[in-house]
mmCIF file of C-alpha atoms and ligand atoms in Angstrom:
data_model
loop_
_atom_site.group_PDB
_atom_site.id
_atom_site.type_symbol
_atom_site.label_atom_id
_atom_site.label_comp_id
_atom_site.label_asym_id
_atom_site.label_seq_id
_atom_site.Cartn_x
_atom_site.Cartn_y
_atom_site.Cartn_z
ATOM 1 C CA UNK A 18 119.004 41.770 -92.695
ATOM 2 C CA UNK A 19 115.775 40.839 -91.882
ATOM 3 C CA UNK A 20 113.722 43.357 -89.886
ATOM 4 C CA UNK A 21 110.172 44.161 -89.118
ATOM 5 C CA UNK A 22 107.860 43.558 -90.042
ATOM 6 C CA UNK A 23 109.067 39.890 -91.033
ATOM 7 C CA UNK A 24 111.470 39.644 -87.813
ATOM 8 C CA UNK A 25 109.449 39.102 -85.058
ATOM 9 C CA UNK A 26 110.996 38.809 -81.882
ATOM 10 C CA UNK A 27 107.470 38.844 -79.986
ATOM 11 C CA UNK A 28 107.593 35.016 -81.804
ATOM 12 C CA UNK A 29 109.467 33.349 -79.290
ATOM 13 C CA UNK A 30 107.372 35.355 -76.209
ATOM 14 C CA UNK A 31 104.533 33.471 -77.455
ATOM 15 C CA UNK A 32 103.867 30.577 -74.875
ATOM 16 C CA UNK A 33 104.774 29.459 -71.854
ATOM 17 C CA UNK A 34 107.110 26.466 -73.076
ATOM 18 C CA UNK A 35 108.895 28.684 -76.109
ATOM 19 C CA UNK A 36 109.778 30.727 -73.160
ATOM 20 C CA UNK A 37 111.712 27.997 -70.974
ATOM 21 C CA UNK A 38 112.968 26.526 -73.615
ATOM 22 C CA UNK A 39 115.040 30.091 -74.966
ATOM 23 C CA UNK A 40 115.321 31.147 -71.731
ATOM 24 C CA UNK A 41 119.355 32.103 -71.552
ATOM 25 C CA UNK A 42 120.012 31.654 -67.706
ATOM 26 C CA UNK A 43 118.601 29.133 -65.104
ATOM 27 C CA UNK A 44 118.253 29.000 -61.466
ATOM 28 C CA UNK A 45 118.606 26.129 -59.648
ATOM 29 C CA UNK A 46 119.611 25.024 -56.264
ATOM 30 C CA UNK A 47 122.919 24.274 -56.484
ATOM 31 C CA UNK A 48 123.614 28.261 -57.740
ATOM 32 C CA UNK A 49 122.262 28.878 -53.825
ATOM 33 C CA UNK A 50 124.358 29.113 -50.613
ATOM 34 C CA UNK A 51 122.515 29.573 -47.622
ATOM 35 C CA UNK A 52 123.375 32.238 -45.364
ATOM 36 C CA UNK A 53 123.319 31.480 -41.283
ATOM 37 C CA UNK A 54 123.344 32.650 -38.221
ATOM 38 C CA UNK A 55 123.854 30.673 -34.962
ATOM 39 C CA UNK A 56 123.996 31.994 -31.562
ATOM 40 C CA UNK A 57 125.329 30.721 -28.433
ATOM 41 C CA UNK A 58 122.184 31.971 -26.249
ATOM 42 C CA UNK A 59 119.219 31.420 -25.758
ATOM 43 C CA UNK A 60 115.971 29.202 -27.367
ATOM 44 C CA UNK A 61 116.993 27.025 -29.942
ATOM 45 C CA UNK A 62 115.113 29.520 -32.266
ATOM 46 C CA UNK A 63 114.842 33.165 -32.207
ATOM 47 C CA UNK A 64 113.112 36.044 -34.891
ATOM 48 C CA UNK A 65 115.515 38.722 -35.762
ATOM 49 C CA UNK A 66 113.119 41.066 -36.511
ATOM 50 C CA UNK A 67 114.678 43.413 -38.954
ATOM 51 C CA UNK A 68 115.655 39.769 -41.034
ATOM 52 C CA UNK A 69 111.382 38.589 -41.498
ATOM 53 C CA UNK A 70 111.957 34.660 -41.946
ATOM 54 C CA UNK A 71 115.780 34.546 -41.187
ATOM 55 C CA UNK A 72 116.408 32.860 -36.713
ATOM 56 C CA UNK A 73 118.650 32.899 -34.750
ATOM 57 C CA UNK A 74 119.672 29.223 -33.935
ATOM 58 C CA UNK A 75 121.023 26.916 -31.723
ATOM 59 C CA UNK A 76 123.750 24.437 -32.825
ATOM 60 C CA UNK A 77 120.749 21.817 -32.853
ATOM 61 C CA UNK A 78 118.636 23.956 -34.701
ATOM 62 C CA UNK A 79 121.538 24.722 -37.298
ATOM 63 C CA UNK A 80 122.517 20.612 -38.105
ATOM 64 C CA UNK A 81 118.650 19.749 -38.581
ATOM 65 C CA UNK A 82 118.435 23.292 -41.371
ATOM 66 C CA UNK A 83 122.322 22.153 -42.522
ATOM 67 C CA UNK A 84 119.693 18.555 -43.568
ATOM 68 C CA UNK A 85 117.033 20.484 -44.546
ATOM 69 C CA UNK A 86 119.200 21.693 -47.100
ATOM 70 C CA UNK A 87 121.470 19.119 -48.076
ATOM 71 C CA UNK A 88 117.773 17.275 -49.201
ATOM 72 C CA UNK A 89 116.606 20.410 -51.196
ATOM 73 C CA UNK A 90 120.117 20.006 -53.171
ATOM 74 C CA UNK A 91 122.025 23.816 -51.744
ATOM 75 C CA UNK A 92 125.704 22.414 -51.763
ATOM 76 C CA UNK A 93 126.865 24.664 -49.640
ATOM 77 C CA UNK A 94 126.092 26.645 -46.156
ATOM 78 C CA UNK A 95 127.556 30.225 -44.744
ATOM 79 C CA UNK A 96 127.616 30.473 -41.187
ATOM 80 C CA UNK A 97 127.487 33.901 -38.729
ATOM 81 C CA UNK A 98 127.891 33.974 -34.717
ATOM 82 C CA UNK A 99 125.715 35.980 -32.394
ATOM 83 C CA UNK A 100 128.043 35.771 -29.727
ATOM 84 C CA UNK A 101 127.380 37.041 -26.740
ATOM 85 C CA UNK A 102 128.093 40.973 -25.430
ATOM 86 C CA UNK A 103 130.371 38.793 -22.397
ATOM 87 C CA UNK A 104 132.479 37.195 -25.241
ATOM 88 C CA UNK A 105 133.533 40.180 -27.581
ATOM 89 C CA UNK A 106 136.616 42.214 -26.314
ATOM 90 C CA UNK A 107 139.276 45.024 -27.889
ATOM 91 C CA UNK A 108 141.303 41.802 -28.810
ATOM 92 C CA UNK A 109 138.272 39.427 -30.203
ATOM 93 C CA UNK A 110 140.505 36.200 -28.412
ATOM 94 C CA UNK A 111 137.093 34.793 -28.707
ATOM 95 C CA UNK A 112 137.288 34.403 -32.565
ATOM 96 C CA UNK A 113 140.466 32.411 -32.347
ATOM 97 C CA UNK A 114 139.364 29.905 -29.689
ATOM 98 C CA UNK A 115 139.130 26.305 -31.092
ATOM 99 C CA UNK A 116 135.706 25.557 -28.523
ATOM 100 C CA UNK A 117 134.374 28.593 -29.554
ATOM 101 C CA UNK A 118 130.535 28.746 -31.387
ATOM 102 C CA UNK A 119 132.003 28.746 -35.236
ATOM 103 C CA UNK A 120 134.129 26.034 -34.864
ATOM 104 C CA UNK A 121 131.231 23.740 -32.209
ATOM 105 C CA UNK A 122 128.578 24.155 -34.997
ATOM 106 C CA UNK A 123 131.103 23.092 -37.964
ATOM 107 C CA UNK A 124 131.817 20.039 -36.161
ATOM 108 C CA UNK A 125 128.578 19.687 -35.310
ATOM 109 C CA UNK A 126 127.199 19.696 -39.116
ATOM 110 C CA UNK A 127 130.256 17.477 -40.899
ATOM 111 C CA UNK A 128 129.593 15.009 -38.071
ATOM 112 C CA UNK A 129 125.474 14.407 -38.846
ATOM 113 C CA UNK A 130 125.206 16.225 -42.780
ATOM 114 C CA UNK A 131 128.583 15.716 -44.377
ATOM 115 C CA UNK A 132 127.596 16.453 -47.760
ATOM 116 C CA UNK A 133 127.017 19.559 -47.096
ATOM 117 C CA UNK A 134 130.277 22.289 -47.728
ATOM 118 C CA UNK A 135 130.545 24.592 -44.931
ATOM 119 C CA UNK A 136 131.578 27.897 -45.558
ATOM 120 C CA UNK A 137 132.741 29.974 -42.788
ATOM 121 C CA UNK A 138 133.722 33.560 -42.588
ATOM 122 C CA UNK A 139 136.661 34.954 -41.416
ATOM 123 C CA UNK A 140 136.367 38.262 -39.448
ATOM 124 C CA UNK A 141 136.567 40.251 -36.647
ATOM 125 C CA UNK A 142 133.399 41.779 -36.248
ATOM 126 C CA UNK A 143 131.372 39.480 -34.724
ATOM 127 C CA UNK A 144 133.974 39.424 -31.708
ATOM 128 C CA UNK A 145 135.573 42.665 -30.925
ATOM 129 C CA UNK A 146 133.185 44.775 -28.323
ATOM 130 C CA UNK A 147 134.043 47.806 -31.119
ATOM 131 C CA UNK A 148 132.407 45.747 -33.764
ATOM 132 C CA UNK A 149 134.784 46.641 -36.346
ATOM 133 C CA UNK A 150 136.266 43.825 -38.660
ATOM 134 C CA UNK A 151 139.567 45.509 -37.305
ATOM 135 C CA UNK A 152 141.974 44.864 -34.482
ATOM 136 C CA UNK A 153 142.183 48.845 -33.356
ATOM 137 C CA UNK A 154 144.583 51.382 -31.878
ATOM 138 C CA UNK A 155 142.887 54.836 -30.835
ATOM 139 C CA UNK A 156 140.436 55.395 -34.142
ATOM 140 C CA UNK A 157 143.085 53.217 -36.328
ATOM 141 C CA UNK A 158 142.213 49.922 -37.888
ATOM 142 C CA UNK A 159 145.257 48.070 -37.530
ATOM 143 C CA UNK A 160 145.841 46.107 -40.966
ATOM 144 C CA UNK A 161 149.005 43.891 -40.524
ATOM 145 C CA UNK A 162 148.467 42.504 -36.940
ATOM 146 C CA UNK A 163 144.025 41.863 -38.390
ATOM 147 C CA UNK A 164 146.156 39.557 -40.910
ATOM 148 C CA UNK A 165 148.151 37.538 -38.912
ATOM 149 C CA UNK A 166 144.865 36.969 -36.130
ATOM 150 C CA UNK A 167 142.673 36.260 -39.389
ATOM 151 C CA UNK A 168 145.165 33.351 -40.658
ATOM 152 C CA UNK A 169 144.722 31.847 -36.937
ATOM 153 C CA UNK A 170 141.368 31.379 -37.453
ATOM 154 C CA UNK A 171 141.700 30.573 -41.173
ATOM 155 C CA UNK A 172 143.641 27.361 -39.939
ATOM 156 C CA UNK A 173 141.478 26.952 -36.688
ATOM 157 C CA UNK A 174 138.211 26.557 -38.765
ATOM 158 C CA UNK A 175 139.623 24.372 -40.838
ATOM 159 C CA UNK A 176 141.488 22.156 -37.895
ATOM 160 C CA UNK A 177 136.977 22.092 -37.145
ATOM 161 C CA UNK A 178 136.076 20.721 -41.024
ATOM 162 C CA UNK A 179 135.219 24.084 -42.292
ATOM 163 C CA UNK A 180 135.165 23.630 -46.434
ATOM 164 C CA UNK A 181 135.991 27.136 -47.365
ATOM 165 C CA UNK A 182 136.859 30.146 -45.979
ATOM 166 C CA UNK A 183 135.606 33.349 -47.031
ATOM 167 C CA UNK A 184 137.655 36.381 -45.406
ATOM 168 C CA UNK A 185 134.943 39.577 -45.113
ATOM 169 C CA UNK A 186 137.279 42.179 -43.990
ATOM 170 C CA UNK A 187 138.983 43.527 -46.332
ATOM 171 C CA UNK A 188 142.132 44.422 -44.943
ATOM 172 C CA UNK A 189 145.189 44.061 -47.489
ATOM 173 C CA UNK A 190 147.158 40.952 -47.575
ATOM 174 C CA UNK A 191 145.140 38.270 -45.975
ATOM 175 C CA UNK A 192 144.217 36.288 -48.980
ATOM 176 C CA UNK A 193 147.981 35.526 -49.472
ATOM 177 C CA UNK A 194 148.132 34.752 -45.329
ATOM 178 C CA UNK A 195 145.354 32.463 -45.110
ATOM 179 C CA UNK A 196 146.518 30.138 -48.103
ATOM 180 C CA UNK A 197 149.834 30.317 -46.202
ATOM 181 C CA UNK A 198 148.780 29.448 -42.654
ATOM 182 C CA UNK A 199 145.886 27.014 -44.727
ATOM 183 C CA UNK A 200 149.029 25.500 -46.367
ATOM 184 C CA UNK A 201 151.456 25.493 -43.531
ATOM 185 C CA UNK A 202 149.049 23.587 -41.377
ATOM 186 C CA UNK A 203 148.465 21.002 -44.008
ATOM 187 C CA UNK A 204 144.945 22.217 -44.982
ATOM 188 C CA UNK A 205 146.133 22.187 -48.771
ATOM 189 C CA UNK A 206 142.476 21.367 -49.827
ATOM 190 C CA UNK A 207 140.531 24.143 -47.810
ATOM 191 C CA UNK A 208 139.252 26.640 -50.495
ATOM 192 C CA UNK A 209 139.645 30.787 -49.762
ATOM 193 C CA UNK A 210 135.903 32.687 -50.937
ATOM 194 C CA UNK A 211 137.170 36.052 -50.203
ATOM 195 C CA UNK A 212 135.085 39.105 -49.903
ATOM 196 C CA UNK A 213 137.470 40.643 -52.840
ATOM 197 C CA UNK A 214 135.230 43.323 -53.879
ATOM 198 C CA UNK A 215 133.175 44.327 -50.213
ATOM 199 C CA UNK A 216 131.228 47.711 -50.874
ATOM 200 C CA UNK A 217 130.634 50.202 -47.435
ATOM 201 C CA UNK A 218 126.652 49.786 -47.131
ATOM 202 C CA UNK A 219 124.016 50.372 -46.188
ATOM 203 C CA UNK A 220 122.586 47.072 -46.860
ATOM 204 C CA UNK A 221 124.480 45.647 -43.894
ATOM 205 C CA UNK A 222 122.461 46.870 -41.377
ATOM 206 C CA UNK A 223 119.832 43.654 -41.046
ATOM 207 C CA UNK A 224 122.701 41.616 -40.479
ATOM 208 C CA UNK A 225 124.757 43.753 -37.950
ATOM 209 C CA UNK A 226 121.068 43.890 -35.791
ATOM 210 C CA UNK A 227 121.373 39.786 -36.149
ATOM 211 C CA UNK A 228 124.885 39.072 -34.784
ATOM 212 C CA UNK A 229 124.108 41.611 -32.101
ATOM 213 C CA UNK A 230 127.077 44.216 -33.721
ATOM 214 C CA UNK A 231 124.933 47.274 -34.962
ATOM 215 C CA UNK A 232 124.895 49.008 -31.081
ATOM 216 C CA UNK A 233 128.755 48.061 -29.856
ATOM 217 C CA UNK A 234 128.877 49.720 -34.298
ATOM 218 C CA UNK A 235 131.323 52.938 -33.648
ATOM 219 C CA UNK A 236 131.598 55.104 -36.270
ATOM 220 C CA UNK A 237 131.607 53.292 -39.648
ATOM 221 C CA UNK A 238 134.039 51.044 -42.571
ATOM 222 C CA UNK A 239 134.781 52.976 -44.605
ATOM 223 C CA UNK A 240 138.503 53.051 -44.138
ATOM 224 C CA UNK A 241 138.384 49.036 -45.349
ATOM 225 C CA UNK A 242 135.825 48.833 -47.351
ATOM 226 C CA UNK A 243 134.921 50.425 -50.624
ATOM 227 C CA UNK A 244 133.268 53.750 -51.893
ATOM 228 C CA UNK A 245 129.765 52.249 -53.347
ATOM 229 C CA UNK A 246 131.391 55.063 -55.832
ATOM 230 C CA UNK A 247 133.733 52.592 -57.048
ATOM 231 C CA UNK A 248 134.330 49.822 -59.905
ATOM 232 C CA UNK A 249 138.579 50.170 -61.297
ATOM 233 C CA UNK A 250 139.808 49.412 -57.586
ATOM 234 C CA UNK A 251 136.970 46.319 -57.333
ATOM 235 C CA UNK A 252 138.971 44.669 -60.251
ATOM 236 C CA UNK A 253 141.740 45.263 -58.749
ATOM 237 C CA UNK A 254 140.962 43.954 -55.520
ATOM 238 C CA UNK A 255 139.772 40.878 -57.388
ATOM 239 C CA UNK A 256 143.445 40.956 -59.090
ATOM 240 C CA UNK A 257 145.512 41.035 -56.270
ATOM 241 C CA UNK A 258 142.989 38.394 -54.081
ATOM 242 C CA UNK A 259 143.734 36.159 -57.075
ATOM 243 C CA UNK A 260 147.501 36.671 -57.363
ATOM 244 C CA UNK A 261 147.718 36.047 -53.463
ATOM 245 C CA UNK A 262 145.255 32.511 -53.891
ATOM 246 C CA UNK A 263 141.803 33.039 -53.881
ATOM 247 C CA UNK A 264 140.039 30.156 -55.868
ATOM 248 C CA UNK A 265 136.257 31.964 -55.718
ATOM 249 C CA UNK A 266 135.798 35.708 -55.541
ATOM 250 C CA UNK A 267 132.755 37.709 -54.239
ATOM 251 C CA UNK A 268 130.904 40.908 -54.754
ATOM 252 C CA UNK A 269 129.311 42.160 -51.190
ATOM 253 C CA UNK A 270 126.154 43.680 -51.570
ATOM 254 C CA UNK A 271 124.623 42.088 -54.579
ATOM 255 C CA UNK A 272 121.586 43.587 -56.624
ATOM 256 C CA UNK A 273 122.903 47.165 -56.758
ATOM 257 C CA UNK A 274 126.691 46.298 -57.982
ATOM 258 C CA UNK A 275 125.291 43.682 -60.534
ATOM 259 C CA UNK A 276 128.116 46.034 -63.147
ATOM 260 C CA UNK A 277 130.940 44.920 -60.582
ATOM 261 C CA UNK A 278 130.019 41.578 -60.755
ATOM 262 C CA UNK A 279 129.525 41.592 -64.738
ATOM 263 C CA UNK A 280 133.213 43.082 -65.097
ATOM 264 C CA UNK A 281 135.096 41.139 -62.713
ATOM 265 C CA UNK A 282 133.060 37.740 -64.658
ATOM 266 C CA UNK A 283 134.143 39.253 -67.918
ATOM 267 C CA UNK A 284 137.758 39.995 -67.122
ATOM 268 C CA UNK A 285 138.943 37.525 -64.592
ATOM 269 C CA UNK A 286 136.507 34.447 -65.953
ATOM 270 C CA UNK A 287 136.720 33.305 -61.919
ATOM 271 C CA UNK A 288 134.658 31.525 -60.013
ATOM 272 C CA UNK A 289 131.711 34.699 -58.486
ATOM 273 C CA UNK A 290 129.759 35.010 -57.042
ATOM 274 C CA UNK A 291 127.097 37.618 -54.412
ATOM 275 C CA UNK A 292 126.158 37.907 -51.648
ATOM 276 C CA UNK A 293 122.328 38.966 -51.447
ATOM 277 C CA UNK A 294 123.126 40.835 -47.901
ATOM 278 C CA UNK A 295 120.375 41.401 -45.592
ATOM 279 C CA UNK A 296 118.896 44.642 -46.588
ATOM 280 C CA UNK A 297 118.680 43.340 -49.778
ATOM 281 C CA UNK A 298 116.461 40.352 -48.781
ATOM 282 C CA UNK A 299 114.909 42.747 -46.165
ATOM 283 C CA UNK A 300 113.587 44.889 -47.876
ATOM 284 C CA UNK A 301 111.887 42.646 -50.242
ATOM 285 C CA UNK A 302 110.640 41.274 -47.646
ATOM 286 C CA UNK A 303 108.796 43.966 -46.395
ATOM 287 C CA UNK A 304 107.853 44.815 -49.319
ATOM 288 C CA UNK A 305 105.899 41.632 -49.591
ATOM 289 C CA UNK A 306 104.474 41.820 -46.003
ATOM 290 C CA UNK A 307 103.058 45.241 -47.022
ATOM 291 C CA UNK A 308 101.756 44.466 -50.214
ATOM 292 C CA UNK A 309 103.548 46.645 -52.110
ATOM 293 C CA UNK A 310 105.189 44.095 -54.204
ATOM 294 C CA UNK A 311 105.158 39.839 -54.830
ATOM 295 C CA UNK A 312 107.880 38.625 -52.574
ATOM 296 C CA UNK A 313 107.786 35.531 -54.430
ATOM 297 C CA UNK A 314 108.161 36.900 -57.929
ATOM 298 C CA UNK A 315 110.989 39.658 -57.102
ATOM 299 C CA UNK A 316 113.275 37.198 -55.149
ATOM 300 C CA UNK A 317 113.050 34.685 -58.084
ATOM 301 C CA UNK A 318 114.001 38.004 -60.610
ATOM 302 C CA UNK A 319 116.644 39.221 -57.855
ATOM 303 C CA UNK A 320 118.365 35.981 -58.156
ATOM 304 C CA UNK A 321 118.360 35.495 -62.121
ATOM 305 C CA UNK A 322 120.111 38.434 -62.608
ATOM 306 C CA UNK A 323 122.656 37.827 -60.350
ATOM 307 C CA UNK A 324 122.757 34.814 -62.710
ATOM 308 C CA UNK A 325 122.449 37.076 -65.890
ATOM 309 C CA UNK A 326 125.265 39.080 -65.275
ATOM 310 C CA UNK A 327 127.633 36.379 -64.690
ATOM 311 C CA UNK A 328 127.618 34.858 -60.951
ATOM 312 C CA UNK A 329 128.020 31.201 -59.935
ATOM 313 C CA UNK A 330 126.458 31.210 -56.917
ATOM 314 C CA UNK A 331 124.249 33.005 -54.632
ATOM 315 C CA UNK A 332 124.317 33.722 -51.255
ATOM 316 C CA UNK A 333 121.914 33.907 -49.335
ATOM 317 C CA UNK A 334 118.730 34.294 -46.338
ATOM 318 C CA UNK A 335 115.840 32.833 -49.046
ATOM 319 C CA UNK A 336 118.013 29.715 -49.549
ATOM 320 C CA UNK A 337 115.665 27.164 -48.676
ATOM 321 C CA UNK A 338 112.160 28.831 -49.526
ATOM 322 C CA UNK A 339 113.888 28.846 -53.290
ATOM 323 C CA UNK A 340 114.506 26.032 -53.366
ATOM 324 C CA UNK A 341 111.761 24.894 -51.955
ATOM 325 C CA UNK A 342 110.116 27.135 -54.826
ATOM 326 C CA UNK A 343 111.962 25.627 -57.315
ATOM 327 C CA UNK A 344 111.151 21.544 -56.110
ATOM 328 C CA UNK A 345 107.813 22.868 -56.930
ATOM 329 C CA UNK A 346 108.578 23.833 -59.866
ATOM 330 C CA UNK A 347 109.632 20.532 -60.905
ATOM 331 C CA UNK A 348 113.316 22.065 -61.251
HETATM 332 C C1 PBG B 421 130.976 41.334 -41.891
HETATM 333 C C2 PBG B 421 130.066 40.923 -42.418
HETATM 334 C C3 PBG B 421 129.603 42.071 -42.988
HETATM 335 C C4 PBG B 421 128.300 40.734 -43.441
HETATM 336 C C5 PBG B 421 129.108 39.396 -43.404
HETATM 337 N N1 PBG B 421 129.651 40.530 -42.932
HETATM 338 C C6 PBG B 421 128.840 42.925 -42.425
HETATM 339 C C7 PBG B 421 129.485 43.863 -42.309
HETATM 340 O O1 PBG B 421 130.736 44.649 -42.944
HETATM 341 O O2 PBG B 421 129.256 44.818 -41.366
HETATM 342 C C8 PBG B 421 126.774 41.704 -43.823
HETATM 343 C C9 PBG B 421 126.029 40.472 -44.331
HETATM 344 C C10 PBG B 421 124.550 40.928 -44.700
HETATM 345 O O3 PBG B 421 124.040 41.945 -44.610
HETATM 346 O O4 PBG B 421 124.172 39.716 -45.139
HETATM 347 N N2 PBG B 421 132.775 40.662 -41.702
#
């Protein structure tokens, strides 16, 4: 076996072409799922202070963004709703309204931009007046009644044309219920992307501002989202979701949980996604705006780290700007 001084690993780092030639992982626009916020009130575009560069969009502006993303080679987009306070209730009834904001947005995108995939989040938190992902009785988040409702919401969104439904609530048994609901309604081709390993994280702050739940949220989500200290149970959540019928699984947040992504990919070899959540994006933007870090560079490095960890794709608020940069670089 050769060793230094015959073997010199720096030989293969000498030039740009050499570094490109031996790169083990690559980032392309096809790795990105654009994360968007749609709003049912106000002007077409409204800045979100804690999420610089991201705006709450009207359906019209969302369709324009969908076209933009499709033109850049981004395969899919995920939609999150900012619902007017007057439509938020204890029972989240608006979540199941077939004429609601999300199904209308899905229909509009599918009509105008048929070749972008549409991912819809299935959870109740944008629609509850307490900001939780489940129905409540007193202080308790009710599992089974929530699951029943999620299955209905999933079917309604598939009826509207969603290609992928993504339950993000962390109730037990919801993947099986959603799959059953979809199949019974004839939506056998609609895929499920499960937020299988979702942690009770401080990194969701800006998202809760964006969809207007941060003021309302009572308590925290630790009785359903996972403890950041744990990895064994993350593998168990993924295993159960796959058994229940998930086509793809997701880890959320992303960068603080690269070990979880890597373990899941190694164990199950299934399509595995990461959600680069609002707080990850916002802290990079903030450091960039302060001149402390080179934003473009660290965003690329962060996204590449997901690929290296084994991800098949990344949900990110930065999808459009990153795809533009990749295009300019000839990727
Ligand atoms: C909840 C949901 C959350 C996000 C997506 N769906 C936050 C939460 O659990 O409170 C976070 C997304 C982000 O931070 O970018 N159903």
